[in-house]
Coordinates of C-alpha atoms in Angstrom, one line a residue:
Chain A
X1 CA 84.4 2.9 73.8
X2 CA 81.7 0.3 73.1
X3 CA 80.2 0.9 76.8
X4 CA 80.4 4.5 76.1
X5 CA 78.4 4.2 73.1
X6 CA 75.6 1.7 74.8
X7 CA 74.9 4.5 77.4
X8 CA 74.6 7.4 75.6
X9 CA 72.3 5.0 73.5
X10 CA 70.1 4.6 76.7
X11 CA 70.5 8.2 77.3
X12 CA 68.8 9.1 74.6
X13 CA 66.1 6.3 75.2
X14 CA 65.3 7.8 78.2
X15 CA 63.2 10.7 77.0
X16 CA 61.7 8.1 75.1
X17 CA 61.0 5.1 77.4
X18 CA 59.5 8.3 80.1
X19 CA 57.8 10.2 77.6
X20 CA 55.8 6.8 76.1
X21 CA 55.3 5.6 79.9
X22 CA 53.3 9.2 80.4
X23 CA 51.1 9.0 77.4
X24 CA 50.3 5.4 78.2
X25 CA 49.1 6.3 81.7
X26 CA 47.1 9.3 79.6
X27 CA 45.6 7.1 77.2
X28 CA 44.8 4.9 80.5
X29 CA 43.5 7.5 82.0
X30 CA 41.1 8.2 78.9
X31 CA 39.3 4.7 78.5
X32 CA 38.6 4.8 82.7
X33 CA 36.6 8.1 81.7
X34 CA 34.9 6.0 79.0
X35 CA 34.3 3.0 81.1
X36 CA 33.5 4.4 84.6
X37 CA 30.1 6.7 85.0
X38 CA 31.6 9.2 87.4
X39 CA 32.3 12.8 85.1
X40 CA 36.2 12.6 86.2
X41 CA 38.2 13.5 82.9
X42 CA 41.1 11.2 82.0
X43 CA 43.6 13.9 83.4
X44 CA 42.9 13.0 87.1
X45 CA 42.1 8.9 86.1
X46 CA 46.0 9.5 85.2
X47 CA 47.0 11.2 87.8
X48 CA 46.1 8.4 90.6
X49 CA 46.7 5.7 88.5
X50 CA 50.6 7.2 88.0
X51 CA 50.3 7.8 92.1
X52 CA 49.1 4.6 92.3
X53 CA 52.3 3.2 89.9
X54 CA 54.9 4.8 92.0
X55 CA 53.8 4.1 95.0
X56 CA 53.5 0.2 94.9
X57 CA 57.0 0.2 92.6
X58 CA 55.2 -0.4 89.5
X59 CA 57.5 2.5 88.1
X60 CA 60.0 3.7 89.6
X61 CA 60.3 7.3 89.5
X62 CA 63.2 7.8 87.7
X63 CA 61.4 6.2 85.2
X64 CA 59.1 9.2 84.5
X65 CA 60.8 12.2 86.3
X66 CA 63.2 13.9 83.7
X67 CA 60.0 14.3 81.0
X68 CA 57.5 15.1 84.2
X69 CA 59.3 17.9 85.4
X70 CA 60.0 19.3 82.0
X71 CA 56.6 19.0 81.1
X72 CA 55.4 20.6 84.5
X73 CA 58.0 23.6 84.4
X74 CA 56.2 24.4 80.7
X75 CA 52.5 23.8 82.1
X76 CA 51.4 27.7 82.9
X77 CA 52.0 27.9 78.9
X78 CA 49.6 25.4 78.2
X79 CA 46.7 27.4 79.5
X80 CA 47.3 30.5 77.7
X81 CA 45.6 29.2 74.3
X82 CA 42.4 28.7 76.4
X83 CA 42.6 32.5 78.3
X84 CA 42.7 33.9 74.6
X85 CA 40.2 31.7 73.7
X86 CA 38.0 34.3 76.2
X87 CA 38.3 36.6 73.4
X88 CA 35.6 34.2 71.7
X89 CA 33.3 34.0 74.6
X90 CA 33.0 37.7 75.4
X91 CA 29.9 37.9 73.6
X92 CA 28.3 35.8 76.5
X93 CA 30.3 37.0 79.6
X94 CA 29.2 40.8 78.7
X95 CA 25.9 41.2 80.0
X96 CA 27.0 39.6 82.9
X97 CA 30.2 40.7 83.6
X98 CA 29.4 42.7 86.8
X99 CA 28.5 40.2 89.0
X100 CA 30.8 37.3 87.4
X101 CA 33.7 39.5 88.2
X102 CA 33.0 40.4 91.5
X103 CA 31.7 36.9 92.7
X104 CA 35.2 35.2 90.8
X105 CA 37.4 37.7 93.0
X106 CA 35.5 37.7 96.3
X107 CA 35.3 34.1 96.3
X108 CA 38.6 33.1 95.0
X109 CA 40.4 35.3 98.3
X110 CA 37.6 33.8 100.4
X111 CA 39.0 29.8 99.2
X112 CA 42.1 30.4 99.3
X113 CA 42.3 32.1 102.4
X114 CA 39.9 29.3 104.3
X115 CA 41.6 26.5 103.1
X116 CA 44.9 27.8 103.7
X117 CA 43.9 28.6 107.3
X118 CA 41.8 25.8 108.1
X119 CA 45.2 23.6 106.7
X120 CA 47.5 25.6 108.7
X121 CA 45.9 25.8 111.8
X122 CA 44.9 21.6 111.6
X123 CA 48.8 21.3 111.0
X124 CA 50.2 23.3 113.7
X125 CA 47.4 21.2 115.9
X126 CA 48.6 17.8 114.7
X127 CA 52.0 18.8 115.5
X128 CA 51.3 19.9 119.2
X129 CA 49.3 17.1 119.7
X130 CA 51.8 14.7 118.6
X131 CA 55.0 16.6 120.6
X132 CA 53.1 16.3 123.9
Chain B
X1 CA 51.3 38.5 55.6
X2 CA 48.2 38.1 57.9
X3 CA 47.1 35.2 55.9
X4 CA 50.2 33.5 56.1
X5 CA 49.7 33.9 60.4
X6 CA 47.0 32.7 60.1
X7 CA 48.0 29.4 58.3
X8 CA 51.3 28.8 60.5
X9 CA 51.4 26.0 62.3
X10 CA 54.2 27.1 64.3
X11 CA 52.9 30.9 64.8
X12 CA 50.3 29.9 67.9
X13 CA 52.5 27.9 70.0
X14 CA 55.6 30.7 69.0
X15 CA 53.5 33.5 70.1
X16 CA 52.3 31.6 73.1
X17 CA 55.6 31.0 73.9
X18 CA 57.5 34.7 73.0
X19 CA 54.4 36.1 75.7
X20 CA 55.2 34.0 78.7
X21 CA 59.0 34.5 78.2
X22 CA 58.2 38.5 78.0
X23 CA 55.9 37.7 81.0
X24 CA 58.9 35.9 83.1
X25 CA 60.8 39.2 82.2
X26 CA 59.2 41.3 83.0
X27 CA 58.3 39.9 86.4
X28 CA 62.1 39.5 87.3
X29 CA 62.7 43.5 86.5
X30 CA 59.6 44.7 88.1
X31 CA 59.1 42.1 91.3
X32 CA 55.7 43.0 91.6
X33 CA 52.6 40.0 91.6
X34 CA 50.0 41.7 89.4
X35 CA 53.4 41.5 86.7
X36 CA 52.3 37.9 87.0
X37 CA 53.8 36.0 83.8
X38 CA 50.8 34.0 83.1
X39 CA 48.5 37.2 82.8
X40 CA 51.1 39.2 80.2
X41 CA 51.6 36.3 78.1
X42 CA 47.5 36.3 77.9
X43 CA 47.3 40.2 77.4
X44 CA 50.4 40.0 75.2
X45 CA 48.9 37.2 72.8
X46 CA 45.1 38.9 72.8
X47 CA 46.7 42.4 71.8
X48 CA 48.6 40.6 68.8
X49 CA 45.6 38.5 67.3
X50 CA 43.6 41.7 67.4
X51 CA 46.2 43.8 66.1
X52 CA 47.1 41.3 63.4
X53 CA 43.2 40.5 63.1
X54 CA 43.9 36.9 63.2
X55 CA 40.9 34.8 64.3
X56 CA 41.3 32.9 67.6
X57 CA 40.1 30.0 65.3
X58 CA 43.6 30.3 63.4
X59 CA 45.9 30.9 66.1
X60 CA 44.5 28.1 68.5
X61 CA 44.9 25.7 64.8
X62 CA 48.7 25.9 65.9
X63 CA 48.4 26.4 69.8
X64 CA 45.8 23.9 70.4
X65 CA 49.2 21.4 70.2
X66 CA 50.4 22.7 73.8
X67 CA 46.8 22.5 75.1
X68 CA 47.0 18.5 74.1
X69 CA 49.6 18.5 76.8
X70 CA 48.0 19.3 79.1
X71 CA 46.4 16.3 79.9
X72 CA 50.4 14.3 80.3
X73 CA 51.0 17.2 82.4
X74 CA 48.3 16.6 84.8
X75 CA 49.2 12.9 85.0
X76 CA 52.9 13.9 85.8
X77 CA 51.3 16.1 88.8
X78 CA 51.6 12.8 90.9
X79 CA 55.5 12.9 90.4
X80 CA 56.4 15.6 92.7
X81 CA 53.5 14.6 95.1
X82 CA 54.8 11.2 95.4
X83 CA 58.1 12.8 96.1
X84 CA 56.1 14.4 98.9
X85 CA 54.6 11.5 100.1
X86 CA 55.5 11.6 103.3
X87 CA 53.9 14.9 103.8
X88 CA 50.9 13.8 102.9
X89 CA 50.7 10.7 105.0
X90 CA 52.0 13.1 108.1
X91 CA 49.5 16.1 107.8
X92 CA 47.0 13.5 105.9
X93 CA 44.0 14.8 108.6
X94 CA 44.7 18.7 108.1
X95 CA 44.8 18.2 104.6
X96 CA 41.4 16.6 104.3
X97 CA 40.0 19.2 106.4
X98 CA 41.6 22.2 104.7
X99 CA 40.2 21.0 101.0
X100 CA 36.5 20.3 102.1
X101 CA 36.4 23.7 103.9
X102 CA 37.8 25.0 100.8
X103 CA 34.8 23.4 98.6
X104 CA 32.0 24.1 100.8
X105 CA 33.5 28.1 101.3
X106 CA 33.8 28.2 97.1
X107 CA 30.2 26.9 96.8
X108 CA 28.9 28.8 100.2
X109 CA 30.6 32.0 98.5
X110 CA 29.1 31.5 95.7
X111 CA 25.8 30.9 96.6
X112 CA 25.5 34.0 98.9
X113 CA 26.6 36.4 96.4
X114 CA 24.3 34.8 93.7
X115 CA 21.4 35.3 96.0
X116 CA 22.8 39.0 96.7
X117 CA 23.2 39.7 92.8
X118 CA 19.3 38.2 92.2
X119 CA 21.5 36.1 89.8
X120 CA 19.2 33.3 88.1
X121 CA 19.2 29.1 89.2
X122 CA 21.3 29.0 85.7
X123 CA 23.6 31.5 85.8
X124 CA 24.4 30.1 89.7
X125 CA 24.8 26.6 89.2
X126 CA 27.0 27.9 86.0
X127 CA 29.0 29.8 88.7
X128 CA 29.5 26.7 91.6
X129 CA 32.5 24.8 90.0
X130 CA 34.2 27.8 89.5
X131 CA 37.1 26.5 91.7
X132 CA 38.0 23.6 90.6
X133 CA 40.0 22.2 87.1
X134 CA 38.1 22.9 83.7
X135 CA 37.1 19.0 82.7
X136 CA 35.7 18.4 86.1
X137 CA 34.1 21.6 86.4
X138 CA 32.1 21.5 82.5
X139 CA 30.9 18.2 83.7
X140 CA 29.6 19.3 87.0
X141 CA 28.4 22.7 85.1
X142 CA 26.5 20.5 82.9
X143 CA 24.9 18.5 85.1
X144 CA 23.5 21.1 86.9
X145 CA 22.4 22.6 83.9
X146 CA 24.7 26.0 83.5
X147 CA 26.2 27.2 80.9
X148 CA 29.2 25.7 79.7
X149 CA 30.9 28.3 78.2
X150 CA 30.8 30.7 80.9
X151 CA 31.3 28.1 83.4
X152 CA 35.1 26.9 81.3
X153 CA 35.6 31.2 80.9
X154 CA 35.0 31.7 84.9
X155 CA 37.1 28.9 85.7
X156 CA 39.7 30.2 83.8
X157 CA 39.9 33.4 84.9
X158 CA 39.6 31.9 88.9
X159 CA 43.1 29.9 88.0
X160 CA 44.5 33.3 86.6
X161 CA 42.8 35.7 89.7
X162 CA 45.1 33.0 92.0
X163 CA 47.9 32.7 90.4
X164 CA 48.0 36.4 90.5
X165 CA 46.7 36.8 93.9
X166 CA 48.7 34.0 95.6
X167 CA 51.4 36.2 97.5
X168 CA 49.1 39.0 98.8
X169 CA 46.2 36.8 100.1
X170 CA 48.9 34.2 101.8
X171 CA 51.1 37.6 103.2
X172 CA 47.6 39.2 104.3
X173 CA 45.9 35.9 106.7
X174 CA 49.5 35.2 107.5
X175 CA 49.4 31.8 105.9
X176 CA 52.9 30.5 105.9
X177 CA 53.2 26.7 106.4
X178 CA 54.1 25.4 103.2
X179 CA 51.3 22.4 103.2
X180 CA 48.9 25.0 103.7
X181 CA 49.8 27.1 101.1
X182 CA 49.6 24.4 98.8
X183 CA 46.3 23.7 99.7
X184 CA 45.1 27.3 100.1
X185 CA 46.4 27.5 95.8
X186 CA 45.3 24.3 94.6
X187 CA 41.5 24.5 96.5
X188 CA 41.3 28.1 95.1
X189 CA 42.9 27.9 91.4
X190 CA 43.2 24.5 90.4
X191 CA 45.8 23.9 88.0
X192 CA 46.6 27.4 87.2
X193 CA 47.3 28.0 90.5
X194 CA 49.4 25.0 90.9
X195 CA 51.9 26.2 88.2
X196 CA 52.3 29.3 90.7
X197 CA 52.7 26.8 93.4
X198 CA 55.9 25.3 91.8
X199 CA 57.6 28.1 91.2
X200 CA 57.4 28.6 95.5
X201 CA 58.4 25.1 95.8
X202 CA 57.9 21.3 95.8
X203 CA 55.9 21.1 99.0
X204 CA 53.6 24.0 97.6
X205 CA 53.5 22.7 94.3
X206 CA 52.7 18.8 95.5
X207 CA 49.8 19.9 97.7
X208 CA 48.8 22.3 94.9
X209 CA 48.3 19.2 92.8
X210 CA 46.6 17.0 95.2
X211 CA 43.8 19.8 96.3
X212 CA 43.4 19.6 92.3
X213 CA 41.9 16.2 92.1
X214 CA 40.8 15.9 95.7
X215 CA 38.6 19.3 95.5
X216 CA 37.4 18.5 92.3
X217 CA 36.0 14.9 93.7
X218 CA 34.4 16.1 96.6
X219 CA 33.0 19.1 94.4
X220 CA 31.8 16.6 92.1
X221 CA 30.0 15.1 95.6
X222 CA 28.3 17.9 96.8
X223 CA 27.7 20.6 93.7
X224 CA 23.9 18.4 93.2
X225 CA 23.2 19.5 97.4
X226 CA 24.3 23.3 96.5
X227 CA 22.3 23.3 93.3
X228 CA 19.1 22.3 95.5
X229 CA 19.6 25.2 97.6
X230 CA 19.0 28.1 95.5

């Protein structure tokens, strides 16, 4: 009874332990951008220093997982306050919409496409190379 | 009524939330990729603050509180890629290769259709990062001396144009390897793209997320050479 108690104690730590583990790394992540001269935001700072933490054992990843997944799964949300925030800044994209739209749709097929081929086709080489 | 919308902490990140669970809906009845979830829950919330008439100003007082997680978010990107770490060390080479010729095609893109528009040095440096994630890109943008708020509204609408876009353009060059669509998303749409990657899969979604912070670093390297072009 007691032991049952002590883990769902740590269960519902966990959220906790993972979700203050994140925010330090974010914080982190935030006083490199002060500190270093490079204009990096904090976001990607955080993101190798958390590659960085997993990958020498620092943290372990289930240390972090449960509140990184959830908070991936719910990302595409957090970008919809900044698309309606277009509504704002339609006043400046007007006179130039034209040519903004076409270059933004040309060139987005044009990346994705190249560096999706360029990837593949590297891959496929590696492999061949390797099997022979 | 409207005033009290306008007030609600709770109303911005409710409304953002009610348009991307319409969005998923929708998407699951109709299986089509412009019903792309991300792009109804944006039409969905415009259409209601104008048909309210509630200022961005007031609904963003509420929604600006998922925004603020974005930044964790993008930390916990390295979670599934160090899950996929092994792909990365295995295919490290194409990898490489697939980002940079994804930067210098964004920028080369860019920079012949700016010249075929007539566009102006400033409104085609405020073009160049248009590729890679928003904080990167409004300091390159800068910089160079663009316009910032065009430059975070392009960027915006890039991540939505591949999300949306994803399945055609990978079904039409006959891109299939899963490292490679990763890469082809995350070069292309940044973040936005990435959240499309995930629902695919891990592999896609990992990639996704490294081509995030890889592209943007190299973009960050070469946008000054690009801007000294035209």
């Amino acid at each position: 009874m007691v032991q049952l108690v002590c883990r769902k104690e740590r269960g519902r730590m966990k959220y906790l332990k993972q979700f203050f583990i994140i925010i330090a790394i974010s914080f982190i992540g935030e006083v490199m951008k002060e500190i270093m001269p490079f204009p990096v935001p904090a976001s990607i700072y955080g993101m190798l220093i958390m590659l960085a933490a997993l990958g020498t054992g620092i943290i372990k990843l289930s240390q972090v997982s449960d509140t990184g997944d959830f908070l991936i799964e719910i990302m595409p949300v957090m970008f919809i306050p900044a698309a309606a925030g277009l509504l704002d800044s339609w006043k400046v994209l007007k006179p130039v919409l034209v040519p903004v739209s076409v270059i933004t749709v040309v060139s987005t097929v044009i990346v994705m496409a190249v560096s999706g081929k360029v990837t593949q086709f590297a891959v496929r080489h590696g492999k061949r190379e390797k099997d022979s | 009524m409207d005033s009290f919308l306008s007030s609600s902490i709770f109303f911005g990140v409710f409304l953002s939330l009610a348009g991307y669970s319409a969005g998923l809906f929708v998407k699951k009845k109709l299986k089509l990729a412009i019903f792309n979830p991300l792009l109804i829950a944006i039409i969905i919330v415009i259409a209601v603050l104008k048909a309210a008439d509630i200022p961005y100003k007031d609904y963003n007082e509420g929604a600006k509180y998922i925004s603020y997680l974005l930044t964790p978010a993008t930390v916990c990107l390295a979670i599934p890629l160090y899950r996929q770490i092994a792909v990365l060390k295995n295919n490290f080479k194409a990898i490489m290769a697939g980002i940079t010729a994804g930067v210098l095609s964004s920028m080369g893109s860019v920079l012949g259709m700016s010249v075929l528009f007539g566009l102006t040095h400033e409104q085609y440096v405020t073009l160049l990062p248009k590729s890679i994630t928003t904080a990167i890109g409004m300091g390159v943008s800068q910089e160079l001396g663009g316009i910032v708020t065009i430059t975070v509204a392009v960027i915006i609408i890039t991540g939505v144009i591949g999300n949306i876009i994803t399945e055609p353009v990978c079904r039409l060059f006959n891109i299939t390897d899963p490292v490679a669509t990763g890469i082809g998303i995350g070069s292309s749409a940044h973040a936005v793209g990435t959240a499309r990657a995930f629902e695919i899969g891990e592999t896609q979604g990992a990639m996704s997320s490294l081509s995030i912070a890889v592209s943007g670093l190299v973009t960050v390297i070469m946008a000054s050479v690009f801007a000294g072009i035209y």
